[in-house]
Amino acid sequence: MSTEETQQSARILLIDSHPITLLGLNALLEASSDYEVVDKLSSASGITEILKQKRPDLVLMDLHLPKTNGINLIREINAATENSAKIVILTSALSQAETCDLIRTGVKGIILKEMATALIMQCLRRVQSGGEWIERNSMKHAFEQMLRRESEHQSIS
């Protein structure tokens, strides 16, 4: 038996306010023997208790949940799991500031919802194996904004 065959499936918690997104992600992940979806949440309500009960290896979440500051939620997840759950952000759009904040909070993966489902699976595999995945368009946008700001700041000085 190879290492892959004996490896347990990763326990994953899904958080997204859109029911169709949760349904689609659940179907995608359940079709793979690599993942066990331990819960699906449409809000951050009661997240600390759920994290302690379900003990996910991965949290796949949208940054933009209603009535929730996504960055603070990430900090709450990190505290509740003692940084043991690897967080992957799956969202429709990110600002430069959000991208930088996500990197600072220790998020292991950032991917946009417009990407192919195969890339979501690649991202999760890389993060689960200890790597990181940051979607290229998010980083390109963040760095372009940062360079533009620095250029504007230098011309003012």
Short mmCIF file of N, CA, C and O in Angstrom, two decimals, residues 4-128:
data_model
loop_
_atom_site.label_atom_id
_atom_site.label_comp_id
_atom_site.label_asym_id
_atom_site.label_seq_id
_atom_site.Cartn_x
_atom_site.Cartn_y
_atom_site.Cartn_z
N GLU A 4 -0.29 7.35 -0.10
CA GLU A 4 -1.55 7.99 -0.47
C GLU A 4 -2.75 7.12 -0.09
O GLU A 4 -3.76 7.62 0.36
N GLU A 5 -2.63 5.83 -0.28
CA GLU A 5 -3.74 4.93 0.00
C GLU A 5 -4.03 4.83 1.49
O GLU A 5 -5.16 4.63 1.89
N THR A 6 -3.01 4.95 2.32
CA THR A 6 -3.20 4.84 3.76
C THR A 6 -3.53 6.18 4.41
O THR A 6 -3.93 6.21 5.56
N GLN A 7 -3.37 7.27 3.68
CA GLN A 7 -3.63 8.59 4.24
C GLN A 7 -5.13 8.79 4.46
O GLN A 7 -5.94 8.48 3.60
N GLN A 8 -5.50 9.30 5.64
CA GLN A 8 -6.89 9.55 5.95
C GLN A 8 -7.39 10.76 5.17
O GLN A 8 -6.61 11.63 4.80
N SER A 9 -8.69 10.80 4.96
CA SER A 9 -9.26 11.96 4.28
C SER A 9 -9.20 13.17 5.22
O SER A 9 -9.29 13.04 6.43
N ALA A 10 -9.02 14.33 4.62
CA ALA A 10 -8.97 15.58 5.39
C ALA A 10 -10.38 15.98 5.78
O ALA A 10 -11.31 15.93 4.97
N ARG A 11 -10.52 16.40 7.02
CA ARG A 11 -11.81 16.87 7.53
C ARG A 11 -11.93 18.35 7.18
O ARG A 11 -11.05 19.15 7.50
N ILE A 12 -13.03 18.71 6.52
CA ILE A 12 -13.16 20.07 6.01
C ILE A 12 -14.50 20.69 6.43
O ILE A 12 -15.53 20.04 6.39
N LEU A 13 -14.43 21.95 6.86
CA LEU A 13 -15.60 22.74 7.22
C LEU A 13 -15.83 23.76 6.12
O LEU A 13 -14.90 24.47 5.73
N LEU A 14 -17.06 23.85 5.62
CA LEU A 14 -17.41 24.80 4.57
C LEU A 14 -18.21 25.95 5.17
O LEU A 14 -19.15 25.71 5.94
N ILE A 15 -17.86 27.18 4.81
CA ILE A 15 -18.59 28.35 5.29
C ILE A 15 -18.84 29.29 4.12
O ILE A 15 -17.89 29.84 3.54
N ASP A 16 -20.11 29.47 3.75
CA ASP A 16 -20.50 30.38 2.68
C ASP A 16 -21.97 30.74 2.88
O ASP A 16 -22.76 29.87 3.24
N SER A 17 -22.33 31.98 2.65
CA SER A 17 -23.71 32.41 2.88
C SER A 17 -24.66 32.00 1.76
O SER A 17 -25.87 32.12 1.91
N HIS A 18 -24.13 31.50 0.65
CA HIS A 18 -24.97 31.11 -0.48
C HIS A 18 -25.23 29.61 -0.47
O HIS A 18 -24.29 28.82 -0.64
N PRO A 19 -26.48 29.20 -0.31
CA PRO A 19 -26.81 27.77 -0.24
C PRO A 19 -26.35 26.97 -1.47
O PRO A 19 -25.86 25.85 -1.32
N ILE A 20 -26.45 27.55 -2.65
CA ILE A 20 -26.05 26.83 -3.86
C ILE A 20 -24.54 26.60 -3.88
O ILE A 20 -24.07 25.57 -4.34
N THR A 21 -23.79 27.55 -3.36
CA THR A 21 -22.34 27.39 -3.28
C THR A 21 -21.98 26.27 -2.31
O THR A 21 -21.14 25.42 -2.61
N LEU A 22 -22.64 26.25 -1.16
CA LEU A 22 -22.40 25.18 -0.19
C LEU A 22 -22.75 23.82 -0.77
O LEU A 22 -22.01 22.85 -0.61
N LEU A 23 -23.86 23.75 -1.47
CA LEU A 23 -24.29 22.50 -2.09
C LEU A 23 -23.27 22.03 -3.13
O LEU A 23 -22.88 20.86 -3.15
N GLY A 24 -22.83 22.95 -3.97
CA GLY A 24 -21.85 22.61 -5.01
C GLY A 24 -20.51 22.19 -4.44
O GLY A 24 -19.92 21.20 -4.88
N LEU A 25 -20.03 22.92 -3.45
CA LEU A 25 -18.75 22.56 -2.81
C LEU A 25 -18.86 21.21 -2.13
O LEU A 25 -17.95 20.37 -2.22
N ASN A 26 -19.97 20.98 -1.44
CA ASN A 26 -20.18 19.70 -0.76
C ASN A 26 -20.15 18.56 -1.78
O ASN A 26 -19.48 17.54 -1.56
N ALA A 27 -20.85 18.72 -2.89
CA ALA A 27 -20.89 17.67 -3.92
C ALA A 27 -19.50 17.43 -4.49
O ALA A 27 -19.07 16.28 -4.68
N LEU A 28 -18.78 18.50 -4.77
CA LEU A 28 -17.43 18.40 -5.32
C LEU A 28 -16.50 17.64 -4.37
O LEU A 28 -15.77 16.73 -4.77
N LEU A 29 -16.55 18.00 -3.10
CA LEU A 29 -15.65 17.40 -2.11
C LEU A 29 -16.05 15.97 -1.74
O LEU A 29 -15.20 15.11 -1.55
N GLU A 30 -17.34 15.73 -1.65
CA GLU A 30 -17.80 14.38 -1.30
C GLU A 30 -17.52 13.39 -2.42
O GLU A 30 -17.44 12.19 -2.17
N ALA A 31 -17.36 13.87 -3.65
CA ALA A 31 -17.04 13.00 -4.78
C ALA A 31 -15.60 12.51 -4.71
O ALA A 31 -15.22 11.58 -5.41
N SER A 32 -14.80 13.11 -3.86
CA SER A 32 -13.40 12.75 -3.69
C SER A 32 -13.21 12.01 -2.37
O SER A 32 -13.74 12.42 -1.35
N SER A 33 -12.45 10.97 -2.41
CA SER A 33 -12.17 10.24 -1.16
C SER A 33 -11.14 10.98 -0.31
O SER A 33 -10.86 10.58 0.81
N ASP A 34 -10.60 12.09 -0.82
CA ASP A 34 -9.59 12.86 -0.10
C ASP A 34 -10.19 13.74 0.99
O ASP A 34 -9.45 14.22 1.85
N TYR A 35 -11.52 13.97 0.96
CA TYR A 35 -12.12 14.94 1.87
C TYR A 35 -13.38 14.39 2.52
O TYR A 35 -14.17 13.68 1.90
N GLU A 36 -13.57 14.78 3.78
CA GLU A 36 -14.79 14.50 4.52
C GLU A 36 -15.34 15.84 4.98
O GLU A 36 -14.70 16.54 5.77
N VAL A 37 -16.49 16.22 4.46
CA VAL A 37 -17.12 17.48 4.86
C VAL A 37 -17.76 17.24 6.23
O VAL A 37 -18.67 16.44 6.36
N VAL A 38 -17.24 17.93 7.26
CA VAL A 38 -17.74 17.73 8.62
C VAL A 38 -18.92 18.63 8.96
O VAL A 38 -19.69 18.31 9.86
N ASP A 39 -19.06 19.75 8.24
CA ASP A 39 -20.21 20.63 8.44
C ASP A 39 -20.22 21.68 7.35
O ASP A 39 -19.19 21.96 6.73
N LYS A 40 -21.41 22.26 7.15
CA LYS A 40 -21.60 23.34 6.19
C LYS A 40 -22.34 24.47 6.92
O LYS A 40 -23.43 24.26 7.44
N LEU A 41 -21.72 25.64 6.96
CA LEU A 41 -22.31 26.77 7.67
C LEU A 41 -22.60 27.91 6.71
O LEU A 41 -21.80 28.20 5.82
N SER A 42 -23.74 28.58 6.94
CA SER A 42 -24.08 29.74 6.11
C SER A 42 -23.78 31.06 6.82
O SER A 42 -23.96 32.12 6.26
N SER A 43 -23.33 30.95 8.08
CA SER A 43 -22.94 32.14 8.84
C SER A 43 -21.88 31.74 9.87
O SER A 43 -21.59 30.56 10.03
N ALA A 44 -21.38 32.73 10.58
CA ALA A 44 -20.35 32.47 11.59
C ALA A 44 -20.96 32.17 12.96
O ALA A 44 -20.23 31.95 13.92
N SER A 45 -22.26 32.13 13.03
CA SER A 45 -22.94 31.90 14.30
C SER A 45 -22.53 30.56 14.92
O SER A 45 -22.63 29.51 14.29
N GLY A 46 -22.05 30.62 16.16
CA GLY A 46 -21.67 29.42 16.89
C GLY A 46 -20.43 28.72 16.38
O GLY A 46 -20.19 27.55 16.69
N ILE A 47 -19.61 29.42 15.62
CA ILE A 47 -18.45 28.79 14.97
C ILE A 47 -17.45 28.20 15.96
O ILE A 47 -16.91 27.12 15.72
N THR A 48 -17.21 28.87 17.07
CA THR A 48 -16.20 28.38 18.02
C THR A 48 -16.57 26.99 18.53
O THR A 48 -15.72 26.09 18.55
N GLU A 49 -17.81 26.81 18.90
CA GLU A 49 -18.26 25.50 19.40
C GLU A 49 -18.18 24.43 18.30
O GLU A 49 -17.75 23.31 18.55
N ILE A 50 -18.58 24.80 17.10
CA ILE A 50 -18.53 23.85 15.98
C ILE A 50 -17.09 23.44 15.70
O ILE A 50 -16.80 22.26 15.47
N LEU A 51 -16.18 24.39 15.73
CA LEU A 51 -14.76 24.08 15.50
C LEU A 51 -14.22 23.12 16.56
O LEU A 51 -13.49 22.19 16.24
N LYS A 52 -14.61 23.35 17.79
CA LYS A 52 -14.13 22.48 18.87
C LYS A 52 -14.74 21.08 18.77
O LYS A 52 -14.07 20.10 19.06
N GLN A 53 -16.00 20.99 18.35
CA GLN A 53 -16.65 19.67 18.23
C GLN A 53 -16.17 18.91 17.00
O GLN A 53 -15.88 17.72 17.08
N LYS A 54 -16.11 19.59 15.86
CA LYS A 54 -15.83 18.93 14.58
C LYS A 54 -14.34 18.79 14.27
O LYS A 54 -13.95 17.95 13.49
N ARG A 55 -13.53 19.67 14.83
CA ARG A 55 -12.07 19.66 14.65
C ARG A 55 -11.62 19.46 13.19
O ARG A 55 -10.96 18.49 12.85
N PRO A 56 -11.97 20.40 12.32
CA PRO A 56 -11.60 20.26 10.92
C PRO A 56 -10.09 20.47 10.69
O PRO A 56 -9.45 21.19 11.44
N ASP A 57 -9.58 19.80 9.67
CA ASP A 57 -8.20 20.02 9.23
C ASP A 57 -8.12 21.27 8.36
O ASP A 57 -7.12 21.98 8.35
N LEU A 58 -9.19 21.49 7.59
CA LEU A 58 -9.27 22.61 6.66
C LEU A 58 -10.58 23.36 6.88
O LEU A 58 -11.60 22.75 7.19
N VAL A 59 -10.54 24.67 6.67
CA VAL A 59 -11.74 25.49 6.63
C VAL A 59 -11.74 26.19 5.28
O VAL A 59 -10.82 26.93 4.97
N LEU A 60 -12.76 25.92 4.47
CA LEU A 60 -12.92 26.56 3.17
C LEU A 60 -14.06 27.55 3.32
O LEU A 60 -15.19 27.16 3.58
N MET A 61 -13.74 28.84 3.21
CA MET A 61 -14.74 29.86 3.53
C MET A 61 -14.69 31.06 2.60
O MET A 61 -13.66 31.37 2.02
N ASP A 62 -15.85 31.70 2.51
CA ASP A 62 -15.93 32.98 1.81
C ASP A 62 -15.53 34.06 2.81
O ASP A 62 -15.88 33.98 3.99
N LEU A 63 -14.80 35.04 2.37
CA LEU A 63 -14.38 36.14 3.24
C LEU A 63 -15.54 37.08 3.55
O LEU A 63 -15.59 37.68 4.61
N HIS A 64 -16.48 37.18 2.63
CA HIS A 64 -17.55 38.16 2.73
C HIS A 64 -18.86 37.50 3.16
O HIS A 64 -19.70 37.17 2.33
N LEU A 65 -19.02 37.34 4.45
CA LEU A 65 -20.24 36.80 5.01
C LEU A 65 -21.06 37.94 5.59
O LEU A 65 -20.50 38.88 6.15
N PRO A 66 -22.39 37.88 5.48
CA PRO A 66 -23.22 38.97 6.04
C PRO A 66 -22.98 39.14 7.54
O PRO A 66 -22.82 38.16 8.27
N LYS A 67 -22.95 40.39 7.95
CA LYS A 67 -22.82 40.76 9.37
C LYS A 67 -21.57 40.17 10.03
O LYS A 67 -21.57 39.93 11.23
N THR A 68 -20.53 39.94 9.24
CA THR A 68 -19.31 39.33 9.77
C THR A 68 -18.10 40.00 9.16
O THR A 68 -18.03 40.17 7.94
N ASN A 69 -17.14 40.34 9.98
CA ASN A 69 -15.86 40.81 9.49
C ASN A 69 -15.01 39.56 9.23
O ASN A 69 -14.65 38.83 10.17
N GLY A 70 -14.72 39.29 7.98
CA GLY A 70 -14.02 38.06 7.60
C GLY A 70 -12.65 37.92 8.24
O GLY A 70 -12.26 36.82 8.64
N ILE A 71 -11.92 39.00 8.35
CA ILE A 71 -10.58 38.95 8.95
C ILE A 71 -10.69 38.58 10.43
O ILE A 71 -9.94 37.74 10.94
N ASN A 72 -11.67 39.18 11.13
CA ASN A 72 -11.87 38.82 12.53
C ASN A 72 -12.32 37.36 12.68
O ASN A 72 -11.92 36.68 13.63
N LEU A 73 -13.13 36.88 11.74
CA LEU A 73 -13.55 35.49 11.78
C LEU A 73 -12.35 34.55 11.62
O LEU A 73 -12.25 33.54 12.31
N ILE A 74 -11.44 34.90 10.75
CA ILE A 74 -10.22 34.09 10.58
C ILE A 74 -9.44 34.04 11.88
O ILE A 74 -8.97 32.97 12.30
N ARG A 75 -9.31 35.18 12.53
CA ARG A 75 -8.61 35.21 13.82
C ARG A 75 -9.32 34.34 14.85
O ARG A 75 -8.69 33.64 15.64
N GLU A 76 -10.65 34.37 14.83
CA GLU A 76 -11.44 33.54 15.75
C GLU A 76 -11.22 32.05 15.46
O GLU A 76 -11.07 31.25 16.38
N ILE A 77 -11.19 31.70 14.19
CA ILE A 77 -10.93 30.29 13.80
C ILE A 77 -9.54 29.87 14.26
O ILE A 77 -9.37 28.80 14.83
N ASN A 78 -8.56 30.72 14.02
CA ASN A 78 -7.19 30.41 14.44
C ASN A 78 -7.11 30.21 15.95
O ASN A 78 -6.45 29.28 16.42
N ALA A 79 -7.78 31.07 16.70
CA ALA A 79 -7.75 30.95 18.16
C ALA A 79 -8.46 29.68 18.63
O ALA A 79 -7.95 28.96 19.48
N ALA A 80 -9.61 29.40 18.05
CA ALA A 80 -10.41 28.24 18.47
C ALA A 80 -9.73 26.92 18.15
O ALA A 80 -9.90 25.93 18.85
N THR A 81 -8.95 26.90 17.06
CA THR A 81 -8.28 25.65 16.65
C THR A 81 -6.80 25.65 17.03
O THR A 81 -6.08 24.73 16.65
N GLU A 82 -6.37 26.68 17.74
CA GLU A 82 -4.96 26.85 18.08
C GLU A 82 -4.08 26.75 16.83
O GLU A 82 -3.04 26.11 16.81
N ASN A 83 -4.55 27.39 15.76
CA ASN A 83 -3.88 27.46 14.47
C ASN A 83 -3.69 26.10 13.80
O ASN A 83 -2.86 25.96 12.91
N SER A 84 -4.46 25.10 14.21
CA SER A 84 -4.29 23.78 13.59
C SER A 84 -5.10 23.61 12.32
O SER A 84 -4.73 22.83 11.45
N ALA A 85 -6.20 24.35 12.17
CA ALA A 85 -6.99 24.27 10.95
C ALA A 85 -6.39 25.20 9.90
O ALA A 85 -6.13 26.37 10.18
N LYS A 86 -6.17 24.67 8.73
CA LYS A 86 -5.64 25.48 7.63
C LYS A 86 -6.81 26.14 6.92
O LYS A 86 -7.78 25.47 6.56
N ILE A 87 -6.72 27.45 6.73
CA ILE A 87 -7.83 28.21 6.16
C ILE A 87 -7.56 28.53 4.70
O ILE A 87 -6.49 29.01 4.33
N VAL A 88 -8.59 28.26 3.88
CA VAL A 88 -8.56 28.60 2.46
C VAL A 88 -9.75 29.52 2.19
O VAL A 88 -10.87 29.20 2.57
N ILE A 89 -9.48 30.64 1.56
CA ILE A 89 -10.53 31.60 1.21
C ILE A 89 -10.95 31.35 -0.23
O ILE A 89 -10.12 31.28 -1.13
N LEU A 90 -12.26 31.18 -0.41
CA LEU A 90 -12.86 31.04 -1.74
C LEU A 90 -13.88 32.16 -1.85
O LEU A 90 -14.90 32.15 -1.16
N THR A 91 -13.59 33.17 -2.65
CA THR A 91 -14.43 34.36 -2.69
C THR A 91 -14.55 34.90 -4.11
O THR A 91 -13.78 34.51 -4.99
N SER A 92 -15.51 35.79 -4.31
CA SER A 92 -15.74 36.32 -5.66
C SER A 92 -14.83 37.50 -5.98
O SER A 92 -14.54 37.75 -7.15
N ALA A 93 -14.40 38.23 -4.98
CA ALA A 93 -13.53 39.39 -5.23
C ALA A 93 -12.77 39.75 -3.96
O ALA A 93 -13.25 39.52 -2.85
N LEU A 94 -11.58 40.30 -4.15
CA LEU A 94 -10.75 40.76 -3.04
C LEU A 94 -10.12 42.09 -3.38
O LEU A 94 -9.67 42.29 -4.51
N SER A 95 -10.05 42.95 -2.41
CA SER A 95 -9.32 44.20 -2.59
C SER A 95 -7.85 43.95 -2.26
O SER A 95 -7.49 42.92 -1.68
N GLN A 96 -7.04 44.92 -2.58
CA GLN A 96 -5.61 44.84 -2.26
C GLN A 96 -5.42 44.74 -0.76
O GLN A 96 -4.66 43.92 -0.26
N ALA A 97 -6.16 45.55 -0.01
CA ALA A 97 -6.02 45.54 1.46
C ALA A 97 -6.45 44.19 2.03
O ALA A 97 -5.79 43.65 2.92
N GLU A 98 -7.54 43.63 1.50
CA GLU A 98 -8.01 42.33 1.98
C GLU A 98 -6.98 41.24 1.70
O GLU A 98 -6.72 40.39 2.56
N THR A 99 -6.41 41.26 0.51
CA THR A 99 -5.40 40.26 0.16
C THR A 99 -4.22 40.33 1.11
O THR A 99 -3.77 39.31 1.64
N CYS A 100 -3.75 41.53 1.38
CA CYS A 100 -2.63 41.70 2.31
C CYS A 100 -3.01 41.26 3.73
O CYS A 100 -2.24 40.58 4.40
N ASP A 101 -4.22 41.61 4.17
CA ASP A 101 -4.69 41.20 5.49
C ASP A 101 -4.78 39.68 5.60
O ASP A 101 -4.42 39.10 6.62
N LEU A 102 -5.25 39.04 4.54
CA LEU A 102 -5.36 37.57 4.55
C LEU A 102 -3.99 36.92 4.70
O LEU A 102 -3.82 35.97 5.46
N ILE A 103 -3.02 37.44 4.00
CA ILE A 103 -1.66 36.89 4.08
C ILE A 103 -1.13 37.08 5.50
O ILE A 103 -0.54 36.17 6.08
N ARG A 104 -1.38 38.26 6.08
CA ARG A 104 -0.91 38.53 7.45
C ARG A 104 -1.57 37.62 8.49
O ARG A 104 -0.95 37.30 9.49
N THR A 105 -2.81 37.23 8.27
CA THR A 105 -3.50 36.37 9.24
C THR A 105 -3.10 34.91 9.13
O THR A 105 -3.53 34.09 9.94
N GLY A 106 -2.29 34.59 8.13
CA GLY A 106 -1.82 33.21 8.01
C GLY A 106 -2.69 32.30 7.17
O GLY A 106 -2.54 31.07 7.21
N VAL A 107 -3.60 32.88 6.39
CA VAL A 107 -4.42 32.08 5.48
C VAL A 107 -3.48 31.32 4.55
O VAL A 107 -2.49 31.86 4.06
N LYS A 108 -3.78 30.06 4.31
CA LYS A 108 -2.91 29.21 3.50
C LYS A 108 -3.30 29.16 2.04
O LYS A 108 -2.51 28.76 1.18
N GLY A 109 -4.53 29.55 1.73
CA GLY A 109 -4.97 29.51 0.34
C GLY A 109 -5.97 30.62 0.05
O GLY A 109 -6.80 30.96 0.89
N ILE A 110 -5.85 31.20 -1.14
CA ILE A 110 -6.78 32.21 -1.62
C ILE A 110 -7.10 31.86 -3.07
O ILE A 110 -6.20 31.74 -3.90
N ILE A 111 -8.39 31.68 -3.34
CA ILE A 111 -8.80 31.35 -4.70
C ILE A 111 -10.13 32.06 -4.99
O ILE A 111 -10.96 32.23 -4.10
N LEU A 112 -10.29 32.50 -6.23
CA LEU A 112 -11.51 33.19 -6.62
C LEU A 112 -12.56 32.20 -7.13
O LEU A 112 -12.22 31.18 -7.74
N LYS A 113 -13.82 32.51 -6.89
CA LYS A 113 -14.91 31.62 -7.27
C LYS A 113 -15.02 31.44 -8.78
O LYS A 113 -15.60 30.46 -9.24
N GLU A 114 -14.46 32.34 -9.53
CA GLU A 114 -14.52 32.23 -10.99
C GLU A 114 -13.58 31.15 -11.56
O GLU A 114 -13.67 30.79 -12.71
N MET A 115 -12.70 30.63 -10.73
CA MET A 115 -11.72 29.64 -11.19
C MET A 115 -12.38 28.27 -11.39
O MET A 115 -13.41 27.97 -10.80
N ALA A 116 -11.75 27.46 -12.18
CA ALA A 116 -12.25 26.11 -12.46
C ALA A 116 -12.24 25.26 -11.19
O ALA A 116 -11.37 25.43 -10.33
N THR A 117 -13.20 24.35 -11.09
CA THR A 117 -13.28 23.50 -9.90
C THR A 117 -12.03 22.67 -9.70
O THR A 117 -11.65 22.38 -8.57
N ALA A 118 -11.36 22.31 -10.78
CA ALA A 118 -10.12 21.54 -10.65
C ALA A 118 -9.07 22.33 -9.87
O ALA A 118 -8.28 21.75 -9.11
N LEU A 119 -9.07 23.66 -10.01
CA LEU A 119 -8.12 24.49 -9.28
C LEU A 119 -8.45 24.54 -7.79
O LEU A 119 -7.55 24.63 -6.96
N ILE A 120 -9.73 24.48 -7.46
CA ILE A 120 -10.11 24.42 -6.04
C ILE A 120 -9.52 23.17 -5.43
O ILE A 120 -8.92 23.21 -4.35
N MET A 121 -9.65 22.05 -6.13
CA MET A 121 -9.13 20.78 -5.61
C MET A 121 -7.61 20.82 -5.52
O MET A 121 -7.03 20.35 -4.54
N GLN A 122 -6.94 21.40 -6.51
CA GLN A 122 -5.48 21.53 -6.47
C GLN A 122 -5.05 22.38 -5.28
O GLN A 122 -4.09 22.06 -4.58
N CYS A 123 -5.76 23.47 -5.08
CA CYS A 123 -5.47 24.37 -3.95
C CYS A 123 -5.60 23.62 -2.63
O CYS A 123 -4.69 23.67 -1.79
N LEU A 124 -6.70 22.91 -2.45
CA LEU A 124 -6.91 22.18 -1.19
C LEU A 124 -5.84 21.12 -0.98
O LEU A 124 -5.34 20.95 0.14
N ARG A 125 -5.46 20.41 -2.02
CA ARG A 125 -4.41 19.39 -1.89
C ARG A 125 -3.08 20.01 -1.48
O ARG A 125 -2.38 19.50 -0.62
N ARG A 126 -2.75 21.12 -2.12
CA ARG A 126 -1.48 21.78 -1.79
C ARG A 126 -1.47 22.28 -0.35
O ARG A 126 -0.51 22.09 0.38
N VAL A 127 -2.55 22.90 0.07
CA VAL A 127 -2.63 23.41 1.43
C VAL A 127 -2.61 22.27 2.43
O VAL A 127 -1.91 22.33 3.44
N GLN A 128 -3.37 21.21 2.16
CA GLN A 128 -3.41 20.07 3.07
C GLN A 128 -2.02 19.44 3.23
O GLN A 128 -1.66 18.97 4.29
#
